[in-house]
């Protein structure tokens, strides 16, 4: 059953306001709460319209019969220089270490499917990245997947680190991660891509969007899954995160200045 436009708009107004303010709150009212993937995607798209924000990238993962993993990353939330500003949780940054595939030319909607070779040819840069995590729901324990999907799958932005070797990155199914501050190592993880092949979710995303009459644009950055789940890291400290032989990124997290409603 499709969600009524009025219900999708009502849900989008709530979620968009929370996103802009960096706030969270209760589940959506039952009258506009999604119960199907179709309803969740209608709300997700309505949030984009409500924000009037340009889509600068996507997060995605391989689907299952019960789930699709796809959400926009807004240009205003993509950062590369200076401190990384985010909405913290309990005084800490929550991030996911990922690879970001950046397109050098458009992959517009068309009648015929794209081959993997065509998609590979469009990927001109690969960067180390950190997905910035925040939910617009205050209690996520037991939250149905479709409600998280409607909210953009806990994405609040993307930190783009340095460019790395395209060919090394495309085969990086496993990456040993080391996190250090000025005093030394503070954590390490045996990182593994959730889908094995880092570009596999991107191949799926291109076809998913094509079937929706949408395409991808040059300059968009696509992330395809965390190598170590969600990491909780300190604010206001210079950190270095090494992605094995691919290289490392330097970052310092800062809380967004508070906004008035």
Short mmCIF file of C-alpha atoms in Angstrom, two decimals, residues 9-240:
data_model
loop_
_atom_site.label_atom_id
_atom_site.label_comp_id
_atom_site.label_asym_id
_atom_site.label_seq_id
_atom_site.Cartn_x
_atom_site.Cartn_y
_atom_site.Cartn_z
CA UNK A 9 4.52 15.30 3.75
CA UNK A 10 3.57 15.35 7.44
CA UNK A 11 6.27 12.79 8.25
CA UNK A 12 8.82 14.67 6.16
CA UNK A 13 8.14 17.94 7.96
CA UNK A 14 8.90 16.30 11.30
CA UNK A 15 12.05 14.51 10.15
CA UNK A 16 13.40 17.46 8.15
CA UNK A 17 13.02 19.82 11.11
CA UNK A 18 14.85 17.39 13.40
CA UNK A 19 17.61 16.99 10.81
CA UNK A 20 18.09 20.76 10.50
CA UNK A 21 18.19 21.22 14.28
CA UNK A 22 20.27 18.14 15.02
CA UNK A 23 17.53 16.93 17.33
CA UNK A 24 15.75 13.65 17.89
CA UNK A 25 12.32 12.72 19.13
CA UNK A 26 9.69 9.99 19.38
CA UNK A 27 8.50 7.77 16.58
CA UNK A 28 6.36 9.40 13.94
CA UNK A 29 2.64 9.67 14.68
CA UNK A 30 0.82 6.51 13.66
CA UNK A 31 -1.12 8.39 10.98
CA UNK A 32 2.08 9.05 9.02
CA UNK A 33 4.29 6.19 10.22
CA UNK A 34 5.56 3.93 7.39
CA UNK A 35 4.88 0.20 7.50
CA UNK A 36 6.26 -0.82 4.08
CA UNK A 37 9.44 -0.17 2.09
CA UNK A 38 7.40 1.76 -0.48
CA UNK A 39 5.97 4.06 2.19
CA UNK A 40 9.41 4.57 3.73
CA UNK A 41 10.94 5.57 0.40
CA UNK A 42 8.07 7.99 -0.28
CA UNK A 43 8.81 9.71 3.05
CA UNK A 44 12.57 9.71 2.40
CA UNK A 45 11.99 11.46 -0.94
CA UNK A 46 9.57 13.90 0.70
CA UNK A 47 12.27 14.80 3.25
CA UNK A 48 14.60 15.72 0.38
CA UNK A 49 11.92 17.94 -1.11
CA UNK A 50 11.16 19.53 2.26
CA UNK A 51 14.84 20.34 2.81
CA UNK A 52 15.31 21.58 -0.75
CA UNK A 53 18.82 20.15 -0.46
CA UNK A 54 21.09 19.02 -3.27
CA UNK A 55 22.04 15.34 -3.20
CA UNK A 56 25.83 15.11 -3.20
CA UNK A 57 26.09 11.37 -2.69
CA UNK A 58 24.42 8.16 -1.62
CA UNK A 59 24.80 5.43 0.94
CA UNK A 60 23.84 1.94 -0.15
CA UNK A 61 24.20 -1.76 0.54
CA UNK A 62 23.07 -4.96 -1.11
CA UNK A 63 19.35 -5.59 -0.54
CA UNK A 64 17.60 -8.54 1.07
CA UNK A 65 13.99 -9.60 0.49
CA UNK A 66 12.99 -7.56 3.54
CA UNK A 67 15.29 -4.55 3.21
CA UNK A 68 16.70 -2.06 0.75
CA UNK A 69 19.69 -0.04 1.89
CA UNK A 70 19.69 3.30 0.12
CA UNK A 71 19.62 6.92 1.28
CA UNK A 72 20.78 10.29 -0.04
CA UNK A 73 23.71 12.20 1.40
CA UNK A 74 23.12 15.92 1.10
CA UNK A 75 25.83 18.18 -0.30
CA UNK A 76 25.66 20.47 2.73
CA UNK A 77 26.62 17.51 4.93
CA UNK A 78 29.72 16.51 2.95
CA UNK A 79 32.95 17.90 4.43
CA UNK A 80 36.57 17.61 3.44
CA UNK A 81 38.58 20.46 4.99
CA UNK A 82 38.90 21.96 8.45
CA UNK A 83 37.23 20.46 11.51
CA UNK A 84 34.52 17.89 10.90
CA UNK A 85 31.34 19.37 12.36
CA UNK A 86 28.56 17.01 13.38
CA UNK A 87 25.72 16.44 15.80
CA UNK A 88 27.29 14.37 18.60
CA UNK A 89 25.61 11.80 20.81
CA UNK A 90 26.45 11.78 24.51
CA UNK A 91 29.43 14.02 23.84
CA UNK A 92 31.01 11.80 21.19
CA UNK A 93 31.15 11.48 17.42
CA UNK A 94 29.58 8.38 15.91
CA UNK A 95 31.07 7.42 12.55
CA UNK A 96 31.46 4.48 10.18
CA UNK A 97 34.75 3.92 8.30
CA UNK A 98 34.03 3.49 4.61
CA UNK A 99 35.33 3.92 1.07
CA UNK A 100 33.73 6.65 -1.02
CA UNK A 101 33.54 6.13 -4.77
CA UNK A 102 33.35 9.44 -6.66
CA UNK A 103 31.93 9.61 -10.17
CA UNK A 104 33.72 11.47 -12.93
CA UNK A 105 30.75 11.56 -15.28
CA UNK A 106 26.98 11.13 -15.16
CA UNK A 107 25.19 7.78 -15.23
CA UNK A 108 21.78 9.06 -16.36
CA UNK A 109 18.56 7.09 -16.33
CA UNK A 110 18.13 5.04 -19.51
CA UNK A 111 16.19 2.06 -20.84
CA UNK A 112 19.08 -0.42 -20.89
CA UNK A 113 20.91 -1.63 -17.76
CA UNK A 114 24.45 -0.46 -17.10
CA UNK A 115 27.24 -3.02 -17.20
CA UNK A 116 29.72 -3.24 -14.33
CA UNK A 117 32.42 -2.12 -16.77
CA UNK A 118 30.47 1.06 -17.58
CA UNK A 119 30.03 1.83 -13.90
CA UNK A 120 33.70 1.12 -13.18
CA UNK A 121 34.67 3.53 -15.96
CA UNK A 122 32.59 6.26 -14.31
CA UNK A 123 34.44 5.92 -10.97
CA UNK A 124 37.39 8.27 -11.36
CA UNK A 125 38.30 8.72 -7.69
CA UNK A 126 38.13 6.67 -4.50
CA UNK A 127 38.51 8.34 -1.11
CA UNK A 128 38.80 7.16 2.45
CA UNK A 129 35.66 8.29 4.22
CA UNK A 130 33.71 8.45 7.44
CA UNK A 131 29.94 8.32 7.39
CA UNK A 132 28.61 10.64 10.09
CA UNK A 133 25.89 8.91 12.10
CA UNK A 134 22.81 10.36 13.82
CA UNK A 135 19.22 9.24 14.14
CA UNK A 136 16.25 11.57 14.23
CA UNK A 137 14.61 9.13 16.67
CA UNK A 138 15.56 9.36 20.33
CA UNK A 139 14.98 5.65 20.99
CA UNK A 140 16.25 3.36 18.24
CA UNK A 141 16.04 0.12 20.20
CA UNK A 142 13.53 -2.07 18.41
CA UNK A 143 12.77 0.61 15.81
CA UNK A 144 11.36 -1.05 12.67
CA UNK A 145 13.72 -0.89 9.71
CA UNK A 146 11.21 0.96 7.53
CA UNK A 147 11.10 3.86 10.00
CA UNK A 148 14.89 4.16 9.90
CA UNK A 149 14.77 3.96 6.09
CA UNK A 150 12.29 6.83 5.99
CA UNK A 151 14.76 8.88 8.05
CA UNK A 152 17.72 8.22 5.73
CA UNK A 153 19.30 5.30 7.61
CA UNK A 154 20.94 7.36 10.39
CA UNK A 155 23.05 9.40 7.96
CA UNK A 156 23.96 12.97 8.92
CA UNK A 157 26.77 13.50 6.44
CA UNK A 158 30.12 12.33 5.11
CA UNK A 159 33.73 13.21 5.84
CA UNK A 160 35.84 12.76 2.70
CA UNK A 161 39.44 11.86 3.41
CA UNK A 162 42.32 11.61 0.95
CA UNK A 163 42.11 9.98 -2.44
CA UNK A 164 43.50 6.43 -2.62
CA UNK A 165 44.42 4.00 -5.37
CA UNK A 166 41.29 2.98 -7.31
CA UNK A 167 42.44 -0.55 -8.05
CA UNK A 168 43.60 -1.31 -4.52
CA UNK A 169 40.34 0.04 -3.13
CA UNK A 170 38.06 -1.97 -5.42
CA UNK A 171 39.49 -5.22 -4.04
CA UNK A 172 39.62 -4.14 -0.38
CA UNK A 173 37.28 -6.71 1.16
CA UNK A 174 39.26 -6.54 4.42
CA UNK A 175 41.10 -3.59 5.96
CA UNK A 176 42.90 -3.49 9.30
CA UNK A 177 41.92 -0.19 10.94
CA UNK A 178 44.05 1.65 13.48
CA UNK A 179 42.92 4.79 15.32
CA UNK A 180 45.45 7.04 17.05
CA UNK A 181 45.51 10.34 18.89
CA UNK A 182 48.55 12.45 19.79
CA UNK A 183 49.53 10.00 22.55
CA UNK A 184 49.32 6.83 20.50
CA UNK A 185 46.92 4.13 19.42
CA UNK A 186 43.43 4.19 20.95
CA UNK A 187 41.81 1.37 18.98
CA UNK A 188 42.19 -1.16 16.21
CA UNK A 189 39.70 -3.25 14.28
CA UNK A 190 39.84 -6.19 11.88
CA UNK A 191 37.74 -4.43 9.26
CA UNK A 192 35.65 -6.35 6.76
CA UNK A 193 33.31 -5.00 4.09
CA UNK A 194 29.76 -6.23 4.83
CA UNK A 195 29.17 -7.27 1.21
CA UNK A 196 32.65 -8.58 0.46
CA UNK A 197 33.13 -6.64 -2.80
CA UNK A 198 33.20 -2.89 -2.03
CA UNK A 199 31.69 -1.84 -5.37
CA UNK A 200 28.91 -4.45 -5.44
CA UNK A 201 26.35 -2.21 -3.68
CA UNK A 202 27.17 0.62 -6.11
CA UNK A 203 26.37 -1.65 -9.07
CA UNK A 204 23.04 -2.41 -7.40
CA UNK A 205 22.37 1.29 -6.65
CA UNK A 206 22.82 2.31 -10.29
CA UNK A 207 20.22 -0.24 -11.38
CA UNK A 208 17.85 0.56 -8.52
CA UNK A 209 17.86 4.26 -9.38
CA UNK A 210 17.62 3.53 -13.11
CA UNK A 211 14.46 1.51 -12.50
CA UNK A 212 13.08 4.52 -10.61
CA UNK A 213 13.83 6.81 -13.56
CA UNK A 214 16.78 8.38 -11.74
CA UNK A 215 20.50 8.52 -12.35
CA UNK A 216 23.77 9.43 -10.68
CA UNK A 217 25.67 12.64 -11.38
CA UNK A 218 29.32 13.49 -11.81
CA UNK A 219 30.88 14.48 -8.50
CA UNK A 220 28.55 12.41 -6.34
CA UNK A 221 30.23 10.24 -3.70
CA UNK A 222 28.81 6.79 -2.98
CA UNK A 223 29.55 4.82 0.19
CA UNK A 224 28.76 1.13 0.31
CA UNK A 225 29.16 -0.17 3.85
CA UNK A 226 31.14 0.18 7.06
CA UNK A 227 34.27 -1.86 7.66
CA UNK A 228 33.76 -1.81 11.43
CA UNK A 229 30.18 -0.89 12.30
CA UNK A 230 29.70 2.36 14.23
CA UNK A 231 32.73 3.79 16.02
CA UNK A 232 32.34 6.14 18.99
CA UNK A 233 35.17 8.67 18.97
CA UNK A 234 36.10 11.75 21.05
CA UNK A 235 35.44 15.35 20.09
CA UNK A 236 38.02 18.15 19.87
CA UNK A 237 41.07 15.90 19.52
CA UNK A 238 43.22 15.41 16.40
CA UNK A 239 42.79 11.79 15.32
CA UNK A 240 44.35 9.64 12.63
#
